[in-house]
């Protein structure tokens, strides 16, 4: 007889593996199916995030950032290092080690928590059955009282730039370049494009980014987006807005890209091209015929606020469902669903999910931008503070950027926190916690912050909401 589980999770990315661990912690007999195999043919957990996403990109962002800091900025603070050369092979080796440690960690956590790891492709064949096709083609069917689909997403491809073996690549390919491309094109100046463009620009590529939209980072508060654009351009990223790619042609070792902008038809030649135009939900082969799990019009698995699909007992989480395509959003949905299955009350606060772009400086935000709040008809007050007036940022030789708080004009409740600065991805946690606890701007303004710390910029931004920032000359008069 087939094994029976309380929960079977399909996919071991940050959504699926977290759901499985939490379910097992709550005493549920849990299995997690994963089909991803690495270059050595071994099944690996961690999904996109650990294998080709968050973690490897951050390893390369960190190494390339350290290189630029040493090459361009150490002399400013009195450290002379002479000429430096990046060793790409070693950087890639470091990245692989980081992936291996993270991936190995998940397998260890599965063992420690008693999660059964099933290797192969999982398919929901009824509301209570999952068929697993092993890597050898053998099929086995498992019964489950509950099924969680966490099958993730894949990069979007566009007809004008079909991927090739190594000239036109997606984000995964861009983590594998063994040499620094001289001329690198990036289609899409979104989060992933900016991160990967930054990595290779720091290592020596001339990077041109072609972005179809006229507005830079439209989802980001525009005060922060404008500051970011200015800083990234200063670093040498050639970001062309309103540039719509219409075609490409591979000529020998080069790729010629055609695009249109306000001046008409343009052409540009690259040694490598990265296509970073977004990701789409991946559900291929996950749903058997007649199971009844509905997709929405964009191909995401349709779920309610509690990640319940249209079939009772079947849940879906992470990138394969609506909402932000982020690892921590997937993980929190995994926790919520496991709690619900175990009979607990669980909710997710979708208004307090942080987003981060790991450029230098980093861009991080949570909640509403000023533009979003205004277009929703909310009267707002805002406070901003530049890191150039923050003692610790100056001591860190990282004075770029600003922190901004958007608050409800009537209630003072914080609606959004927006930061561009060194370590903004760490600082934003304060905004998330403040919003999670329903804080007002005054709550933050009345909080005592450690000195000197870059966090003090958030404090000052909160004080600035009512015009009382201490370290800013042009503050309003206290009422
Ligand atoms: C370059 C890059 C950088 C990124 N950086 C960040 C970042 O800094 N921060 C952040 O929050 N997010 C980042 N992301 C996004 C993040 O990786 C995703 O949001 C996250 O991985 C989604 O988690 P998930 O569990 O929903 O899906 P995935 O991580 O995609 O995992 C899905 C898993 O399901 C498996 N699977 C699919 N179908 C089946 C099946 N039928 N049977 C068995 N297994 C199956 C897949 O093999 C995969 O392992 C980045 C993405 C990329 C590409």
Short mmCIF file of C-alpha atoms and ligand atoms in Angstrom, two decimals:
data_model
loop_
_atom_site.label_atom_id
_atom_site.label_comp_id
_atom_site.label_asym_id
_atom_site.label_seq_id
_atom_site.Cartn_x
_atom_site.Cartn_y
_atom_site.Cartn_z
CA UNK A 1 0.00 0.00 0.00
CA UNK A 2 1.20 3.51 -0.84
CA UNK A 3 2.52 5.64 2.02
CA UNK A 4 -0.03 8.02 3.47
CA UNK A 5 0.89 11.50 4.68
CA UNK A 6 -0.95 14.28 6.47
CA UNK A 7 0.70 16.73 4.07
CA UNK A 8 2.58 16.39 0.80
CA UNK A 9 4.34 19.52 -0.45
CA UNK A 10 5.29 19.74 -4.12
CA UNK A 11 8.44 21.82 -4.57
CA UNK A 12 11.24 22.49 -2.06
CA UNK A 13 11.91 26.17 -2.73
CA UNK A 14 11.62 28.69 0.12
CA UNK A 15 7.83 28.28 -0.02
CA UNK A 16 7.72 24.48 -0.06
CA UNK A 17 10.60 23.59 2.23
CA UNK A 18 9.44 26.03 4.91
CA UNK A 19 5.86 24.71 4.68
CA UNK A 20 7.18 21.14 5.04
CA UNK A 21 9.39 21.93 8.04
CA UNK A 22 6.64 23.87 9.81
CA UNK A 23 4.07 21.12 9.14
CA UNK A 24 6.46 18.50 10.57
CA UNK A 25 7.18 20.71 13.59
CA UNK A 26 3.44 20.80 14.24
CA UNK A 27 3.34 17.00 14.37
CA UNK A 28 2.03 16.35 10.86
CA UNK A 29 3.43 13.44 8.87
CA UNK A 30 4.96 15.35 5.98
CA UNK A 31 6.65 14.64 2.66
CA UNK A 32 8.19 17.11 0.22
CA UNK A 33 8.72 16.27 -3.45
CA UNK A 34 11.51 17.98 -5.39
CA UNK A 35 12.60 17.47 -8.98
CA UNK A 36 15.57 19.88 -9.24
CA UNK A 37 18.85 18.11 -9.97
CA UNK A 38 22.22 19.85 -9.88
CA UNK A 39 25.11 19.49 -12.37
CA UNK A 40 26.18 16.28 -10.62
CA UNK A 41 22.72 14.80 -11.10
CA UNK A 42 21.86 15.03 -7.39
CA UNK A 43 18.43 16.19 -6.21
CA UNK A 44 18.81 19.55 -4.48
CA UNK A 45 16.46 21.49 -2.25
CA UNK A 46 16.07 25.25 -2.04
CA UNK A 47 14.49 25.92 -5.47
CA UNK A 48 15.22 29.03 -7.46
CA UNK A 49 16.20 31.00 -4.37
CA UNK A 50 19.09 28.84 -3.24
CA UNK A 51 20.25 27.47 -6.59
CA UNK A 52 19.92 30.28 -9.16
CA UNK A 53 18.30 33.21 -7.35
CA UNK A 54 18.62 35.10 -4.08
CA UNK A 55 21.66 33.33 -2.69
CA UNK A 56 24.01 32.97 -5.69
CA UNK A 57 23.19 36.50 -6.88
CA UNK A 58 23.99 37.87 -3.43
CA UNK A 59 27.28 35.95 -3.33
CA UNK A 60 28.34 37.62 -6.60
CA UNK A 61 26.96 41.01 -5.53
CA UNK A 62 28.99 40.83 -2.33
CA UNK A 63 32.25 39.73 -3.96
CA UNK A 64 31.96 42.26 -6.79
CA UNK A 65 31.07 45.01 -4.29
CA UNK A 66 34.08 44.20 -2.14
CA UNK A 67 36.26 44.36 -5.26
CA UNK A 68 34.96 47.82 -6.21
CA UNK A 69 35.25 49.09 -2.64
CA UNK A 70 38.88 47.99 -2.51
CA UNK A 71 39.73 49.24 -5.99
CA UNK A 72 37.91 52.58 -5.99
CA UNK A 73 37.29 53.60 -2.41
CA UNK A 74 39.90 52.19 -0.04
CA UNK A 75 42.39 54.92 -0.89
CA UNK A 76 39.77 57.52 0.20
CA UNK A 77 39.98 56.12 3.73
CA UNK A 78 43.72 55.61 3.84
CA UNK A 79 44.19 52.05 2.65
CA UNK A 80 46.45 51.66 -0.34
CA UNK A 81 46.03 48.35 -2.08
CA UNK A 82 47.70 48.78 -5.47
CA UNK A 83 46.27 47.31 -8.63
CA UNK A 84 43.53 44.71 -8.19
CA UNK A 85 42.20 42.07 -10.57
CA UNK A 86 39.03 40.09 -10.03
CA UNK A 87 39.49 36.31 -10.20
CA UNK A 88 36.21 35.27 -11.80
CA UNK A 89 36.84 31.52 -11.47
CA UNK A 90 37.37 31.93 -7.72
CA UNK A 91 34.32 34.13 -7.36
CA UNK A 92 32.21 31.48 -9.09
CA UNK A 93 33.77 28.83 -6.84
CA UNK A 94 32.85 30.89 -3.77
CA UNK A 95 29.28 31.25 -5.10
CA UNK A 96 29.04 27.46 -5.61
CA UNK A 97 30.28 26.82 -2.06
CA UNK A 98 27.65 29.19 -0.69
CA UNK A 99 24.93 27.41 -2.68
CA UNK A 100 26.15 23.98 -1.51
CA UNK A 101 26.14 25.04 2.16
CA UNK A 102 22.62 26.44 1.92
CA UNK A 103 21.23 23.52 -0.05
CA UNK A 104 22.86 21.00 2.29
CA UNK A 105 21.32 22.87 5.21
CA UNK A 106 17.79 22.19 3.94
CA UNK A 107 18.39 18.45 3.61
CA UNK A 108 19.73 18.43 7.17
CA UNK A 109 16.65 20.32 8.39
CA UNK A 110 14.36 17.83 6.64
CA UNK A 111 16.11 14.99 8.44
CA UNK A 112 16.10 16.76 11.79
CA UNK A 113 12.38 17.50 11.54
CA UNK A 114 11.35 14.15 10.10
CA UNK A 115 10.25 15.43 6.68
CA UNK A 116 10.30 12.63 4.08
CA UNK A 117 12.16 13.88 1.01
CA UNK A 118 10.74 12.39 -2.18
CA UNK A 119 12.87 12.77 -5.31
CA UNK A 120 11.18 13.34 -8.65
CA UNK A 121 8.30 15.19 -10.24
CA UNK A 122 5.11 15.51 -8.24
CA UNK A 123 1.70 15.68 -9.84
CA UNK A 124 -1.63 16.20 -8.09
CA UNK A 125 -3.83 13.43 -9.49
CA UNK A 126 -6.75 13.94 -7.11
CA UNK A 127 -7.48 16.14 -4.11
CA UNK A 128 -5.93 13.43 -1.94
CA UNK A 129 -3.25 11.85 -4.12
CA UNK A 130 0.14 12.82 -5.49
CA UNK A 131 1.92 10.82 -8.16
CA UNK A 132 5.71 11.05 -8.07
CA UNK A 133 7.74 10.19 -11.17
CA UNK A 134 11.28 9.44 -10.04
CA UNK A 135 14.33 10.52 -12.02
CA UNK A 136 14.48 6.96 -13.37
CA UNK A 137 10.91 7.24 -14.71
CA UNK A 138 9.41 4.97 -12.01
CA UNK A 139 6.02 6.17 -10.77
CA UNK A 140 4.65 5.92 -7.23
CA UNK A 141 1.40 7.24 -5.82
CA UNK A 142 1.12 8.68 -2.32
CA UNK A 143 -2.05 9.52 -0.38
CA UNK A 144 -2.29 12.80 1.49
CA UNK A 145 -4.98 14.52 3.53
CA UNK A 146 -3.59 17.86 2.38
CA UNK A 147 -1.49 18.93 -0.59
CA UNK A 148 0.57 22.11 -0.84
CA UNK A 149 1.73 23.18 -4.31
CA UNK A 150 4.90 25.30 -4.24
CA UNK A 151 6.13 24.83 -7.79
CA UNK A 152 7.58 28.34 -8.14
CA UNK A 153 8.33 30.32 -11.27
CA UNK A 154 10.63 30.50 -14.29
CA UNK A 155 12.08 33.44 -16.25
CA UNK A 156 9.90 35.01 -18.95
CA UNK A 157 11.32 34.71 -22.47
CA UNK A 158 10.43 37.20 -25.19
CA UNK A 159 10.20 36.54 -28.94
CA UNK A 160 12.68 39.28 -30.02
CA UNK A 161 15.52 37.70 -28.02
CA UNK A 162 15.31 33.89 -28.01
CA UNK A 163 17.90 32.43 -25.61
CA UNK A 164 21.02 30.84 -27.06
CA UNK A 165 23.59 28.56 -25.46
CA UNK A 166 25.81 31.30 -24.09
CA UNK A 167 25.23 34.64 -25.87
CA UNK A 168 21.65 35.47 -24.96
CA UNK A 169 20.95 34.16 -21.48
CA UNK A 170 18.45 34.49 -18.65
CA UNK A 171 19.25 35.34 -15.03
CA UNK A 172 20.57 31.82 -14.36
CA UNK A 173 23.00 32.10 -17.28
CA UNK A 174 24.19 35.48 -16.03
CA UNK A 175 25.36 33.85 -12.80
CA UNK A 176 27.67 31.57 -14.79
CA UNK A 177 29.73 33.85 -17.05
CA UNK A 178 33.30 32.60 -16.80
CA UNK A 179 34.75 35.83 -18.20
CA UNK A 180 33.74 39.46 -17.85
CA UNK A 181 31.86 40.38 -21.04
CA UNK A 182 33.23 43.60 -22.53
CA UNK A 183 29.88 44.89 -23.71
CA UNK A 184 26.94 43.54 -21.73
CA UNK A 185 23.31 44.21 -22.58
CA UNK A 186 20.54 43.74 -20.04
CA UNK A 187 16.92 43.80 -21.13
CA UNK A 188 14.83 45.01 -18.22
CA UNK A 189 15.89 47.45 -15.51
CA UNK A 190 13.87 45.76 -12.77
CA UNK A 191 15.16 44.21 -9.56
CA UNK A 192 17.01 41.22 -11.06
CA UNK A 193 18.33 43.14 -14.08
CA UNK A 194 19.76 45.88 -11.86
CA UNK A 195 21.43 43.37 -9.55
CA UNK A 196 23.01 41.31 -12.33
CA UNK A 197 23.93 44.41 -14.35
CA UNK A 198 25.65 45.78 -11.22
CA UNK A 199 27.67 42.59 -10.67
CA UNK A 200 29.19 42.60 -14.15
CA UNK A 201 29.56 46.38 -14.35
CA UNK A 202 31.61 46.30 -11.14
CA UNK A 203 33.81 43.59 -12.60
CA UNK A 204 34.49 45.62 -15.72
CA UNK A 205 31.66 45.23 -18.27
CA UNK A 206 30.25 48.25 -20.09
CA UNK A 207 26.61 47.66 -19.19
CA UNK A 208 23.68 48.98 -21.21
CA UNK A 209 20.23 48.38 -19.80
CA UNK A 210 17.24 48.57 -22.13
CA UNK A 211 14.02 49.22 -20.25
CA UNK A 212 10.73 49.50 -22.13
CA UNK A 213 9.04 51.60 -19.46
CA UNK A 214 9.58 55.36 -19.33
CA UNK A 215 9.57 55.43 -15.54
CA UNK A 216 12.50 53.97 -13.59
CA UNK A 217 11.34 51.48 -10.93
CA UNK A 218 7.66 52.49 -11.02
CA UNK A 219 6.88 50.31 -7.98
CA UNK A 220 9.37 52.23 -5.85
CA UNK A 221 8.63 55.57 -4.18
CA UNK A 222 9.69 58.04 -6.85
CA UNK A 223 11.88 60.15 -4.52
CA UNK A 224 13.89 57.00 -3.80
CA UNK A 225 13.77 55.79 -7.42
CA UNK A 226 15.13 59.11 -8.74
CA UNK A 227 17.98 59.09 -6.22
CA UNK A 228 18.76 55.46 -7.13
CA UNK A 229 18.80 56.18 -10.86
CA UNK A 230 21.21 59.05 -10.31
CA UNK A 231 23.55 56.91 -8.18
CA UNK A 232 23.52 53.89 -10.50
CA UNK A 233 24.17 56.07 -13.56
CA UNK A 234 27.11 57.59 -11.71
CA UNK A 235 28.51 54.07 -11.27
CA UNK A 236 28.50 53.66 -15.05
CA UNK A 237 25.28 51.74 -15.71
CA UNK A 238 23.84 53.10 -18.95
CA UNK A 239 20.13 52.80 -18.19
CA UNK A 240 18.00 53.60 -21.23
CA UNK A 241 14.34 54.14 -20.36
CA UNK A 242 11.58 53.92 -22.98
CA UNK A 243 13.74 51.50 -25.00
CA UNK A 244 11.58 48.68 -26.39
CA UNK A 245 13.54 45.73 -27.80
CA UNK A 246 12.18 44.60 -31.17
CA UNK A 247 14.69 42.02 -32.38
CA UNK A 248 18.12 40.48 -32.12
CA UNK A 249 20.59 38.75 -34.37
CA UNK A 250 23.54 36.60 -33.37
CA UNK A 251 26.57 37.40 -35.52
CA UNK A 252 29.53 35.20 -34.63
CA UNK A 253 30.37 35.92 -30.99
CA UNK A 254 28.24 39.05 -30.84
CA UNK A 255 24.58 39.81 -30.58
CA UNK A 256 23.02 42.79 -32.32
CA UNK A 257 19.94 44.09 -30.56
CA UNK A 258 17.35 46.31 -32.22
CA UNK A 259 15.16 48.58 -30.14
CA UNK A 260 12.97 51.62 -30.56
CA UNK A 261 13.00 54.70 -28.37
CA UNK A 262 11.73 58.27 -28.64
CA UNK A 263 14.29 58.93 -31.40
CA UNK A 264 13.23 55.97 -33.54
CA UNK A 265 14.91 52.67 -34.41
CA UNK A 266 18.25 51.91 -32.74
CA UNK A 267 20.81 49.14 -32.88
CA UNK A 268 23.46 48.13 -30.36
CA UNK A 269 26.00 45.30 -30.30
CA UNK A 270 26.85 43.24 -27.22
CA UNK A 271 29.18 40.39 -26.30
CA UNK A 272 26.51 38.97 -23.99
CA UNK A 273 22.85 39.75 -23.46
CA UNK A 274 20.84 39.02 -20.32
CA UNK A 275 17.07 38.85 -20.64
CA UNK A 276 15.54 39.93 -17.33
CA UNK A 277 11.98 40.86 -18.13
CA UNK A 278 10.29 39.11 -15.22
CA UNK A 279 9.20 35.68 -14.13
CA UNK A 280 6.07 33.66 -14.75
CA UNK A 281 4.38 31.03 -12.59
CA UNK A 282 5.53 27.46 -13.21
CA UNK A 283 2.75 24.88 -13.07
CA UNK A 284 3.71 22.63 -15.95
CA UNK A 285 2.88 18.99 -15.20
CA UNK A 286 1.90 19.75 -11.61
CA UNK A 287 -1.85 19.42 -12.04
CA UNK A 288 -3.42 16.23 -13.34
CA UNK A 289 -6.48 16.37 -15.58
CA UNK A 290 -9.82 16.90 -13.85
CA UNK A 291 -8.36 17.79 -10.44
CA UNK A 292 -10.25 21.08 -10.58
CA UNK A 293 -7.51 23.43 -9.32
CA UNK A 294 -8.19 26.69 -11.17
CA UNK A 295 -5.61 29.04 -12.64
CA UNK A 296 -6.19 32.79 -12.97
CA UNK A 297 -6.01 34.66 -16.28
CA UNK A 298 -2.24 35.13 -15.94
CA UNK A 299 -1.52 31.44 -15.28
CA UNK A 300 -1.07 31.71 -11.49
CA UNK A 301 -2.80 29.07 -9.36
CA UNK A 302 -5.90 30.82 -8.08
CA UNK A 303 -5.95 31.07 -4.26
CA UNK A 304 -7.79 33.02 -1.56
CA UNK A 305 -6.12 35.11 1.18
CA UNK A 306 -5.29 31.88 3.04
CA UNK A 307 -3.71 30.21 -0.02
CA UNK A 308 -6.61 27.79 -0.45
CA UNK A 309 -7.08 26.73 -4.08
CA UNK A 310 -10.47 26.02 -5.63
CA UNK A 311 -10.18 22.40 -4.36
CA UNK A 312 -10.62 21.79 -0.60
CA UNK A 313 -7.47 20.38 1.00
CA UNK A 314 -5.22 21.64 -1.81
CA UNK A 315 -3.19 24.80 -1.10
CA UNK A 316 -0.74 26.75 -3.25
CA UNK A 317 1.96 29.18 -2.13
CA UNK A 318 4.89 31.30 -3.32
CA UNK A 319 5.72 32.35 -6.85
CA UNK A 320 3.06 30.11 -8.43
CA UNK A 321 0.31 32.24 -6.83
CA UNK A 322 -0.58 35.95 -6.94
CA UNK A 323 1.43 38.56 -5.10
CA UNK A 324 5.07 39.55 -4.83
CA UNK A 325 7.51 37.01 -6.27
CA UNK A 326 9.81 36.99 -3.26
CA UNK A 327 11.35 34.22 -1.20
CA UNK A 328 10.19 35.54 2.18
CA UNK A 329 6.63 35.99 0.93
CA UNK A 330 6.69 32.35 -0.21
CA UNK A 331 8.07 31.21 3.16
CA UNK A 332 5.51 33.14 5.19
CA UNK A 333 2.72 31.67 3.08
CA UNK A 334 4.26 28.25 3.78
CA UNK A 335 4.10 28.87 7.53
CA UNK A 336 0.52 30.15 7.30
CA UNK A 337 -0.68 27.13 5.31
CA UNK A 338 1.04 24.61 7.62
CA UNK A 339 -0.55 26.33 10.62
CA UNK A 340 -3.99 26.23 8.98
CA UNK A 341 -3.61 22.53 8.13
CA UNK A 342 -2.62 21.82 11.74
CA UNK A 343 -5.86 23.47 12.85
CA UNK A 344 -4.46 26.81 14.00
CA UNK A 345 -5.72 30.26 13.10
CA UNK A 346 -3.27 31.94 10.76
CA UNK A 347 -3.18 35.11 8.71
CA UNK A 348 -0.69 36.89 6.51
CA UNK A 349 -0.21 40.62 6.47
CA UNK A 350 0.34 41.22 2.78
CA UNK A 351 0.71 44.97 3.47
CA UNK A 352 3.96 44.51 5.39
CA UNK A 353 6.15 42.50 3.01
CA UNK A 354 9.51 44.18 2.40
CA UNK A 355 11.20 44.35 -0.99
CA UNK A 356 14.92 44.88 -1.51
CA UNK A 357 17.13 45.58 -4.51
CA UNK A 358 20.68 44.58 -3.59
CA UNK A 359 22.49 47.19 -5.64
CA UNK A 360 24.99 49.52 -3.96
CA UNK A 361 23.46 51.40 -2.33
CA UNK A 362 20.60 49.03 -1.64
CA UNK A 363 17.00 50.01 -2.21
CA UNK A 364 14.41 48.74 0.25
CA UNK A 365 10.81 49.49 0.93
CA UNK A 366 7.68 48.29 2.66
CA UNK A 367 4.09 49.45 2.35
CA UNK A 368 2.73 52.23 0.20
CA UNK A 369 4.72 54.71 -1.80
CA UNK A 370 3.66 58.36 -1.58
CA UNK A 371 2.30 58.05 -5.13
CA UNK A 372 0.23 54.93 -4.29
CA UNK A 373 -1.21 56.48 -1.14
CA UNK A 374 -2.19 59.64 -2.98
CA UNK A 375 -3.78 57.78 -5.85
CA UNK A 376 -5.77 55.75 -3.28
CA UNK A 377 -7.15 59.09 -2.06
CA UNK A 378 -5.24 59.04 1.25
CA UNK A 379 -3.93 62.35 2.51
CA UNK A 380 -0.33 61.81 3.57
CA UNK A 381 2.52 63.55 5.32
CA UNK A 382 6.09 62.48 4.66
CA UNK A 383 9.47 62.84 6.30
CA UNK A 384 12.82 62.29 4.58
CA UNK A 385 16.36 62.31 5.82
CA UNK A 386 19.59 62.13 3.80
CA UNK A 387 22.34 59.70 4.85
CA UNK A 388 24.83 62.49 4.11
CA UNK A 389 23.69 63.99 7.43
CA UNK A 390 24.08 60.73 9.36
CA UNK A 391 27.31 60.42 11.35
CA UNK A 392 27.70 56.66 10.98
CA UNK A 393 27.07 56.77 7.22
CA UNK A 394 29.81 59.39 6.91
CA UNK A 395 32.16 57.29 9.05
CA UNK A 396 31.31 54.29 6.83
CA UNK A 397 32.26 56.37 3.77
CA UNK A 398 28.73 55.60 2.52
CA UNK A 399 26.89 58.93 2.58
CA UNK A 400 24.60 58.26 -0.41
CA UNK A 401 20.87 57.87 -0.17
CA UNK A 402 17.88 58.82 1.92
CA UNK A 403 15.21 57.39 4.19
CA UNK A 404 11.59 58.38 3.77
CA UNK A 405 8.48 57.69 5.80
CA UNK A 406 4.98 58.04 4.42
CA UNK A 407 2.32 58.46 7.11
CA UNK A 408 -1.42 59.03 7.14
CA UNK A 409 -1.94 62.79 7.56
CA UNK A 410 -4.88 62.31 9.88
CA UNK A 411 -3.88 59.34 12.07
CA UNK A 412 -0.06 59.53 11.75
CA UNK A 413 -0.06 55.74 11.12
CA UNK A 414 2.94 54.66 9.03
CA UNK A 415 1.83 53.63 5.54
CA UNK A 416 5.26 53.03 4.00
CA UNK A 417 8.98 53.20 4.62
CA UNK A 418 11.41 53.72 1.73
CA UNK A 419 15.18 53.66 1.88
CA UNK A 420 18.10 53.86 -0.50
CA UNK A 421 21.38 53.44 1.37
CA UNK A 422 24.14 51.08 2.34
CA UNK A 423 22.48 48.11 4.12
CA UNK A 424 18.96 49.37 3.35
CA UNK A 425 17.96 45.68 3.17
CA UNK A 426 18.77 45.37 6.88
CA UNK A 427 17.37 48.76 7.90
CA UNK A 428 13.98 48.07 6.33
CA UNK A 429 13.20 45.50 9.05
CA UNK A 430 12.48 48.47 11.32
CA UNK A 431 9.81 49.69 8.92
CA UNK A 432 8.33 46.20 8.65
CA UNK A 433 8.14 45.81 12.43
CA UNK A 434 6.69 49.30 12.83
CA UNK A 435 3.99 48.56 10.25
CA UNK A 436 3.31 45.09 11.67
CA UNK A 437 2.67 46.72 15.06
CA UNK A 438 0.55 49.50 13.53
CA UNK A 439 2.98 52.21 14.68
CA UNK A 440 2.59 55.90 14.10
CA UNK A 441 5.46 58.03 12.84
CA UNK A 442 5.53 59.55 16.33
CA UNK A 443 6.13 56.09 17.86
CA UNK A 444 9.37 55.88 15.90
CA UNK A 445 10.18 59.51 16.60
CA UNK A 446 9.89 58.83 20.36
CA UNK A 447 12.11 55.73 20.18
CA UNK A 448 15.72 55.90 21.36
CA UNK A 449 18.16 54.78 18.66
CA UNK A 450 21.77 53.73 19.20
CA UNK A 451 24.37 56.30 18.19
CA UNK A 452 26.15 56.25 15.89
CA UNK A 453 24.06 54.00 13.65
CA UNK A 454 22.63 54.34 10.18
CA UNK A 455 19.28 53.45 11.80
CA UNK A 456 19.26 56.97 13.16
CA UNK A 457 18.33 58.10 9.64
CA UNK A 458 15.00 56.27 10.07
CA UNK A 459 14.56 58.02 13.41
CA UNK A 460 15.25 61.38 11.79
CA UNK A 461 12.87 60.60 8.90
CA UNK A 462 10.17 59.83 11.50
CA UNK A 463 10.94 63.11 13.27
CA UNK A 464 10.84 64.87 9.89
CA UNK A 465 7.26 63.71 9.32
CA UNK A 466 6.26 66.50 11.69
CA UNK A 467 9.11 68.74 10.63
CA UNK A 468 11.31 68.11 13.68
CA UNK A 469 14.37 66.33 12.35
CA UNK A 470 17.26 67.29 14.61
CA UNK A 471 20.16 67.10 12.19
CA UNK A 472 18.55 68.96 9.31
CA UNK A 473 18.95 72.71 8.88
CA UNK A 474 15.75 73.48 7.02
CA UNK A 475 13.31 71.86 9.45
CA UNK A 476 9.89 73.36 10.07
CA UNK A 477 9.21 75.29 13.28
CA UNK A 478 7.81 73.14 16.11
CA UNK A 479 4.11 73.86 16.61
C1 LIG B 1 18.48 36.02 -9.93
C2 LIG B 1 17.37 36.04 -8.90
C3 LIG B 1 17.55 36.73 -7.72
C4 LIG B 1 16.56 36.75 -6.75
N1 LIG B 1 16.78 37.43 -5.61
C5 LIG B 1 15.84 37.45 -4.65
C6 LIG B 1 16.09 38.11 -3.42
O1 LIG B 1 17.14 38.68 -3.20
N2 LIG B 1 15.11 38.07 -2.47
C7 LIG B 1 13.92 37.44 -2.69
O2 LIG B 1 13.07 37.45 -1.79
N3 LIG B 1 13.66 36.81 -3.85
C8 LIG B 1 14.59 36.79 -4.83
N4 LIG B 1 14.35 36.11 -5.99
C9 LIG B 1 13.04 35.47 -6.16
C10 LIG B 1 12.98 34.15 -5.37
O3 LIG B 1 13.99 33.29 -5.83
C11 LIG B 1 11.62 33.51 -5.54
O4 LIG B 1 10.61 34.42 -5.19
C12 LIG B 1 11.49 32.28 -4.65
O5 LIG B 1 12.46 31.33 -4.97
C13 LIG B 1 10.10 31.67 -4.79
O6 LIG B 1 10.01 30.56 -3.97
P1 LIG B 1 9.03 29.34 -4.33
O7 LIG B 1 9.24 28.34 -3.25
O8 LIG B 1 7.68 29.84 -4.59
O9 LIG B 1 9.56 28.79 -5.74
P2 LIG B 1 10.98 28.25 -6.23
O10 LIG B 1 12.09 28.76 -5.43
O11 LIG B 1 10.99 28.51 -7.70
O12 LIG B 1 10.90 26.69 -5.96
C14 LIG B 1 10.00 25.88 -6.62
C15 LIG B 1 10.53 24.48 -6.56
O13 LIG B 1 9.53 23.58 -7.01
C16 LIG B 1 10.14 22.58 -7.77
N5 LIG B 1 9.11 21.97 -8.61
C17 LIG B 1 8.36 22.57 -9.57
N6 LIG B 1 7.47 21.70 -10.07
C18 LIG B 1 7.69 20.54 -9.42
C19 LIG B 1 7.09 19.27 -9.50
N7 LIG B 1 6.07 19.02 -10.33
N8 LIG B 1 7.55 18.29 -8.70
C20 LIG B 1 8.57 18.52 -7.83
N9 LIG B 1 9.18 19.70 -7.72
C21 LIG B 1 8.73 20.70 -8.49
C22 LIG B 1 11.22 23.31 -8.53
O14 LIG B 1 12.20 22.40 -9.00
C23 LIG B 1 11.74 24.25 -7.46
O15 LIG B 1 12.77 23.68 -6.71
C24 LIG B 1 15.34 36.06 -6.98
C25 LIG B 1 15.15 35.34 -8.16
C26 LIG B 1 16.15 35.33 -9.11
C27 LIG B 1 15.93 34.54 -10.36
#
